mmCIF file with all atom_site columns, C-alpha atoms in Angstrom:
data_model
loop_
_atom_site.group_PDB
_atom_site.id
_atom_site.type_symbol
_atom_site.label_atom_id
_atom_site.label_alt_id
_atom_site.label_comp_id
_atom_site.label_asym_id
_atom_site.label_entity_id
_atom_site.label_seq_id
_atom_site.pdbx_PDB_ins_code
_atom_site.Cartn_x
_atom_site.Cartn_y
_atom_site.Cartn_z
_atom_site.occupancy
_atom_site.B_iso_or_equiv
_atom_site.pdbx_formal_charge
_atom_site.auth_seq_id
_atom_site.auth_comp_id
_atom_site.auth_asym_id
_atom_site.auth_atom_id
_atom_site.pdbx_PDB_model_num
ATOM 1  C CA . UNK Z 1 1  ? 22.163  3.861  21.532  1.00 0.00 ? 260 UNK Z CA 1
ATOM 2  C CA . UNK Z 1 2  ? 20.659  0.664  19.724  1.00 0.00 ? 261 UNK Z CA 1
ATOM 3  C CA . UNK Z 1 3  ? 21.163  0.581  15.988  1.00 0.00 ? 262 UNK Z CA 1
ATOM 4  C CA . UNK Z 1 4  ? 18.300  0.418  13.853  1.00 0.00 ? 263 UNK Z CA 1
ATOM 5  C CA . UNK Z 1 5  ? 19.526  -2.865 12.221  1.00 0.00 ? 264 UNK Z CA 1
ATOM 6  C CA . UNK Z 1 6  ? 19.785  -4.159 15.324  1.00 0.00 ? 265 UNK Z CA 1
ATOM 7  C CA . UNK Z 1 7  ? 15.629  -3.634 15.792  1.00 0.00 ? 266 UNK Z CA 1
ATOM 8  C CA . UNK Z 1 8  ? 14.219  -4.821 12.566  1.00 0.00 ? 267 UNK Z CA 1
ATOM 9  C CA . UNK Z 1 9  ? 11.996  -7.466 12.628  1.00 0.00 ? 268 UNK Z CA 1
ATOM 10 C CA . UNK Z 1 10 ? 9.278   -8.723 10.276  1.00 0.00 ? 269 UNK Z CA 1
ATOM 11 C CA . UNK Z 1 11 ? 6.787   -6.715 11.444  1.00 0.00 ? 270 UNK Z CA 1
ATOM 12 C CA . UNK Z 1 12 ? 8.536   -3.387 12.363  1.00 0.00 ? 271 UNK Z CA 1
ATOM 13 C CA . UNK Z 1 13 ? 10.038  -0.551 10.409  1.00 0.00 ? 272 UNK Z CA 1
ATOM 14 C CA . UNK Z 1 14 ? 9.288   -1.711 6.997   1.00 0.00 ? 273 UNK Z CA 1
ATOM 15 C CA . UNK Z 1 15 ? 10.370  -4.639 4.603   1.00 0.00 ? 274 UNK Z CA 1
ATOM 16 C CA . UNK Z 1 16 ? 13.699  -2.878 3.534   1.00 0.00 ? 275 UNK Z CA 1
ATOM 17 C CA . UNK Z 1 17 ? 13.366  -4.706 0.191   1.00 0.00 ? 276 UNK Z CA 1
ATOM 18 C CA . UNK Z 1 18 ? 14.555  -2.069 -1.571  1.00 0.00 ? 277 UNK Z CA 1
ATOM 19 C CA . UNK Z 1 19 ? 17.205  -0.924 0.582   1.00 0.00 ? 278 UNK Z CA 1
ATOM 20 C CA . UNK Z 1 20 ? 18.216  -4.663 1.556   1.00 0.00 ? 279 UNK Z CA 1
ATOM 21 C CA . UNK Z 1 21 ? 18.483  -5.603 -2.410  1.00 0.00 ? 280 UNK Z CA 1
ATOM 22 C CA . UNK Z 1 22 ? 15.819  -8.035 -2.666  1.00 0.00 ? 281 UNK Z CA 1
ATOM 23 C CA . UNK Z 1 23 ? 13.937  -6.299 -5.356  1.00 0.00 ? 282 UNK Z CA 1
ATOM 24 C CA . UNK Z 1 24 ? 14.771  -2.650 -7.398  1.00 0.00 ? 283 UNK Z CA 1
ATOM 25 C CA . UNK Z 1 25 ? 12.739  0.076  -7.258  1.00 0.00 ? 284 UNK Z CA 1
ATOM 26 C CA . UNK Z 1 26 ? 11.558  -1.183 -10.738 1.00 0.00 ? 285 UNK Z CA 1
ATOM 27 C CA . UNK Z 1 27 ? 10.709  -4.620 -9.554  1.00 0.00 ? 286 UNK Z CA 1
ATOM 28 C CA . UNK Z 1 28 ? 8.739   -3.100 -6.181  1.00 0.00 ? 287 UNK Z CA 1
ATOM 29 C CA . UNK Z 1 29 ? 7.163   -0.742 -8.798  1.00 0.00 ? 288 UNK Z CA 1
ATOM 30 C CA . UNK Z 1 30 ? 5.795   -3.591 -11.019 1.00 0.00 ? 289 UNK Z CA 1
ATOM 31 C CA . UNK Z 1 31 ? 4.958   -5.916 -7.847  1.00 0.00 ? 290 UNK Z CA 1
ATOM 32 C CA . UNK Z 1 32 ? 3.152   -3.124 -6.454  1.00 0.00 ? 291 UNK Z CA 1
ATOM 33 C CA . UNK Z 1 33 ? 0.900   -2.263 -9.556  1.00 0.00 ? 292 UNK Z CA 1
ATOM 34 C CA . UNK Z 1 34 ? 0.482   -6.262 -10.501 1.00 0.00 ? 293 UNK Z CA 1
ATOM 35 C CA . UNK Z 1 35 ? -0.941  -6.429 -6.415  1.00 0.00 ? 294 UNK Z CA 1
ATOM 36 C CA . UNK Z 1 36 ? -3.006  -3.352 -6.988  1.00 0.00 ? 295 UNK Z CA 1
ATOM 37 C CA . UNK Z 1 37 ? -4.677  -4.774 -10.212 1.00 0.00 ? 296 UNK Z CA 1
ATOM 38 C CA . UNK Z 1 38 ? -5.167  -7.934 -8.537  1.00 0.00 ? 297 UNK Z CA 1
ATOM 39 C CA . UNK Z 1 39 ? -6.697  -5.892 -5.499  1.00 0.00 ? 298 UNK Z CA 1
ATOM 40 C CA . UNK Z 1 40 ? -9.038  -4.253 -8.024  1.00 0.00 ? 299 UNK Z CA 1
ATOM 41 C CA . UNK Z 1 41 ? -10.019 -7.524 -10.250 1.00 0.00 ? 300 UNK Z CA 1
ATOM 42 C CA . UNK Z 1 42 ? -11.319 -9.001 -7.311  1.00 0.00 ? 301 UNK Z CA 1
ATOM 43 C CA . UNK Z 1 43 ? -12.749 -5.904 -6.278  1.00 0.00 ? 302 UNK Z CA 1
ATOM 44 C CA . UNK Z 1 44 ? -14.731 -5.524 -9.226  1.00 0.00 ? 303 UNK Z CA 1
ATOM 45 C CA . UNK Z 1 45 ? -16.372 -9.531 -8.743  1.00 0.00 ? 304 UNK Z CA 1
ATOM 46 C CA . UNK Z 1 46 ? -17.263 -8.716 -5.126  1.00 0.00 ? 305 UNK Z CA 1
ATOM 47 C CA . UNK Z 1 47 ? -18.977 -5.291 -6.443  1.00 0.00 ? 306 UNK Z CA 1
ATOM 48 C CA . UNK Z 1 48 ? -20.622 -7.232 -9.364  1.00 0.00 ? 307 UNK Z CA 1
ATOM 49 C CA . UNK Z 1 49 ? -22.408 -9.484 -7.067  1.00 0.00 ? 308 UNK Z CA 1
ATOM 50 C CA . UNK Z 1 50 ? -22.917 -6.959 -4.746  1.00 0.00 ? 309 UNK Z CA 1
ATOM 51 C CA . UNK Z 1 51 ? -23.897 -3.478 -5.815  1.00 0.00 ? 310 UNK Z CA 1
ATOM 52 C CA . UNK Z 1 52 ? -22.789 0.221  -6.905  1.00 0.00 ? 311 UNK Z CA 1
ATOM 53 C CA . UNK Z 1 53 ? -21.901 1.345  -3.524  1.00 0.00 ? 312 UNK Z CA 1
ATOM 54 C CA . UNK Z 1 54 ? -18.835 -0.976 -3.084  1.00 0.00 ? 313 UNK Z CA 1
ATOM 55 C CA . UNK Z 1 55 ? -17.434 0.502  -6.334  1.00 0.00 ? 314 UNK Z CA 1
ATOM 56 C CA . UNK Z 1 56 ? -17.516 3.964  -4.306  1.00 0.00 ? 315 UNK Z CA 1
ATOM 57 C CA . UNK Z 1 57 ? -15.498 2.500  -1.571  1.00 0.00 ? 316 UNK Z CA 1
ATOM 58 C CA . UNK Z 1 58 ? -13.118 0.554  -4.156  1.00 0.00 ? 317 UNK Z CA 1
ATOM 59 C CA . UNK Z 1 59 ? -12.052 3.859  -6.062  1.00 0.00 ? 318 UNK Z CA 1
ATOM 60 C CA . UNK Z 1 60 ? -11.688 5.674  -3.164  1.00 0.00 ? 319 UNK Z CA 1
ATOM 61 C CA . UNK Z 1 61 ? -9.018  2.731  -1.596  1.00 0.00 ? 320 UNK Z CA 1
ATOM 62 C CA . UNK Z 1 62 ? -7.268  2.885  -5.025  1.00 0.00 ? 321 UNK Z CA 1
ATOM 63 C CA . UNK Z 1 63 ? -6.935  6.411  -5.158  1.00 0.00 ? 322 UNK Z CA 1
ATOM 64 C CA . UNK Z 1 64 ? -5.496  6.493  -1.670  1.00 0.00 ? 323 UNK Z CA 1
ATOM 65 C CA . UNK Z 1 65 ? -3.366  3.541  -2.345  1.00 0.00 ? 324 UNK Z CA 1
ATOM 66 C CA . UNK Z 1 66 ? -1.690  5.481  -5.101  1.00 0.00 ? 325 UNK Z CA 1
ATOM 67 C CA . UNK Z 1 67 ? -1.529  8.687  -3.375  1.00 0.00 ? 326 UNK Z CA 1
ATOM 68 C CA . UNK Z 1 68 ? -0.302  7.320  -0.401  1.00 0.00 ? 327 UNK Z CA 1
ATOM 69 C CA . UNK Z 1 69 ? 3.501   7.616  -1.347  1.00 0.00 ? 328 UNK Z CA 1
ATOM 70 C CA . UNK Z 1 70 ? 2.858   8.781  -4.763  1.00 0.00 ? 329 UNK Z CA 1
ATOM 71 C CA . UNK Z 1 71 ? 2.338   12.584 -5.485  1.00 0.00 ? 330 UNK Z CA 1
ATOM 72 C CA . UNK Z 1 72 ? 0.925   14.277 -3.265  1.00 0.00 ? 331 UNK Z CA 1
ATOM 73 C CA . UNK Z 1 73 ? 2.218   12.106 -1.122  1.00 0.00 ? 332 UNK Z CA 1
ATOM 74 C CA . UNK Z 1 74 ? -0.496  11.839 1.706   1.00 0.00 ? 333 UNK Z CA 1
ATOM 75 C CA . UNK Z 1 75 ? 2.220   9.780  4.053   1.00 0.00 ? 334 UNK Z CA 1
ATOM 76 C CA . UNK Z 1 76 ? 4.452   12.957 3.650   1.00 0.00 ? 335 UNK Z CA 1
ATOM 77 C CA . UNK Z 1 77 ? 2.077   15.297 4.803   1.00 0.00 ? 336 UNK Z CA 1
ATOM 78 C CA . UNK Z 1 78 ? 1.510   13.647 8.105   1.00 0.00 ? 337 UNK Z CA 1
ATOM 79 C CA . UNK Z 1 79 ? -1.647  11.777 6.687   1.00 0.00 ? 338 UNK Z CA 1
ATOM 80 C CA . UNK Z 1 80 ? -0.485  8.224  6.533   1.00 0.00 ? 339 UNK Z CA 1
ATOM 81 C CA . UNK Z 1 81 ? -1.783  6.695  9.708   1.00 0.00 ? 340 UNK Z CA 1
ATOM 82 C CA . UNK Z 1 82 ? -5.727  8.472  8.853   1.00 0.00 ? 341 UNK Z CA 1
ATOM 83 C CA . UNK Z 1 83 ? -5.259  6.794  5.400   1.00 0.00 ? 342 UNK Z CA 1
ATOM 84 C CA . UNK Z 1 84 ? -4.476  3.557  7.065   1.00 0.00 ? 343 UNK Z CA 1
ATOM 85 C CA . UNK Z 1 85 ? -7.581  4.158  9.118   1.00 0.00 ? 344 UNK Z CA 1
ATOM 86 C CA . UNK Z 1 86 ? -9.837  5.248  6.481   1.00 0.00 ? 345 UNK Z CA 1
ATOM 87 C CA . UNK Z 1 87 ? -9.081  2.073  4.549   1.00 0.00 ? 346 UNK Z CA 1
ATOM 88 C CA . UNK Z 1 88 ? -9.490  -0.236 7.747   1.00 0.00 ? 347 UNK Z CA 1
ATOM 89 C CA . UNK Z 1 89 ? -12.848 1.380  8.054   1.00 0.00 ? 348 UNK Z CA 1
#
């Protein structure tokens, strides 16, 4: 049987930052949010020269960003490849 180290490439099964070292839970918590307030300042200059209805679509891609691995945990629950989806949409 193959070893999953063996497998792991950029662009399968995950970064591994945490579990490789390369940033703490703490640090991938702050990156994370910093990205996700990024995502939504430039989110909210698209929707002011835009209109109301992209605001709509931007809460509902933060709230699943968040919930995604955060409780309740829609990745948990079997629901992370619809999220994925949805947000592709």
């Amino acid at each position: 049987m193959t070893s999953t180290r063996a497998v792991i490439h950029p662009f399968t099964g995950g970064s591994r930052f945490i579990q490789n070292a390369v940033l703490t839970g703490a640090q991938s918590f702050k990156l994370g949010g910093a990205l996700l307030l990024a995502g939504s300042a430039l989110g909210l200059w698209v929707f002011a020269l835009s209109g109301p209805g992209l605001l709509v679509v931007g809460l509902i891609g933060v709230v699943l960003a968040i919930t995604y691995t955060a409780p309740p945990c829609l990745v948990c629950r079997g629901l992370g490849d619809p999220v994925v989806a949805i947000t592709l949409a």
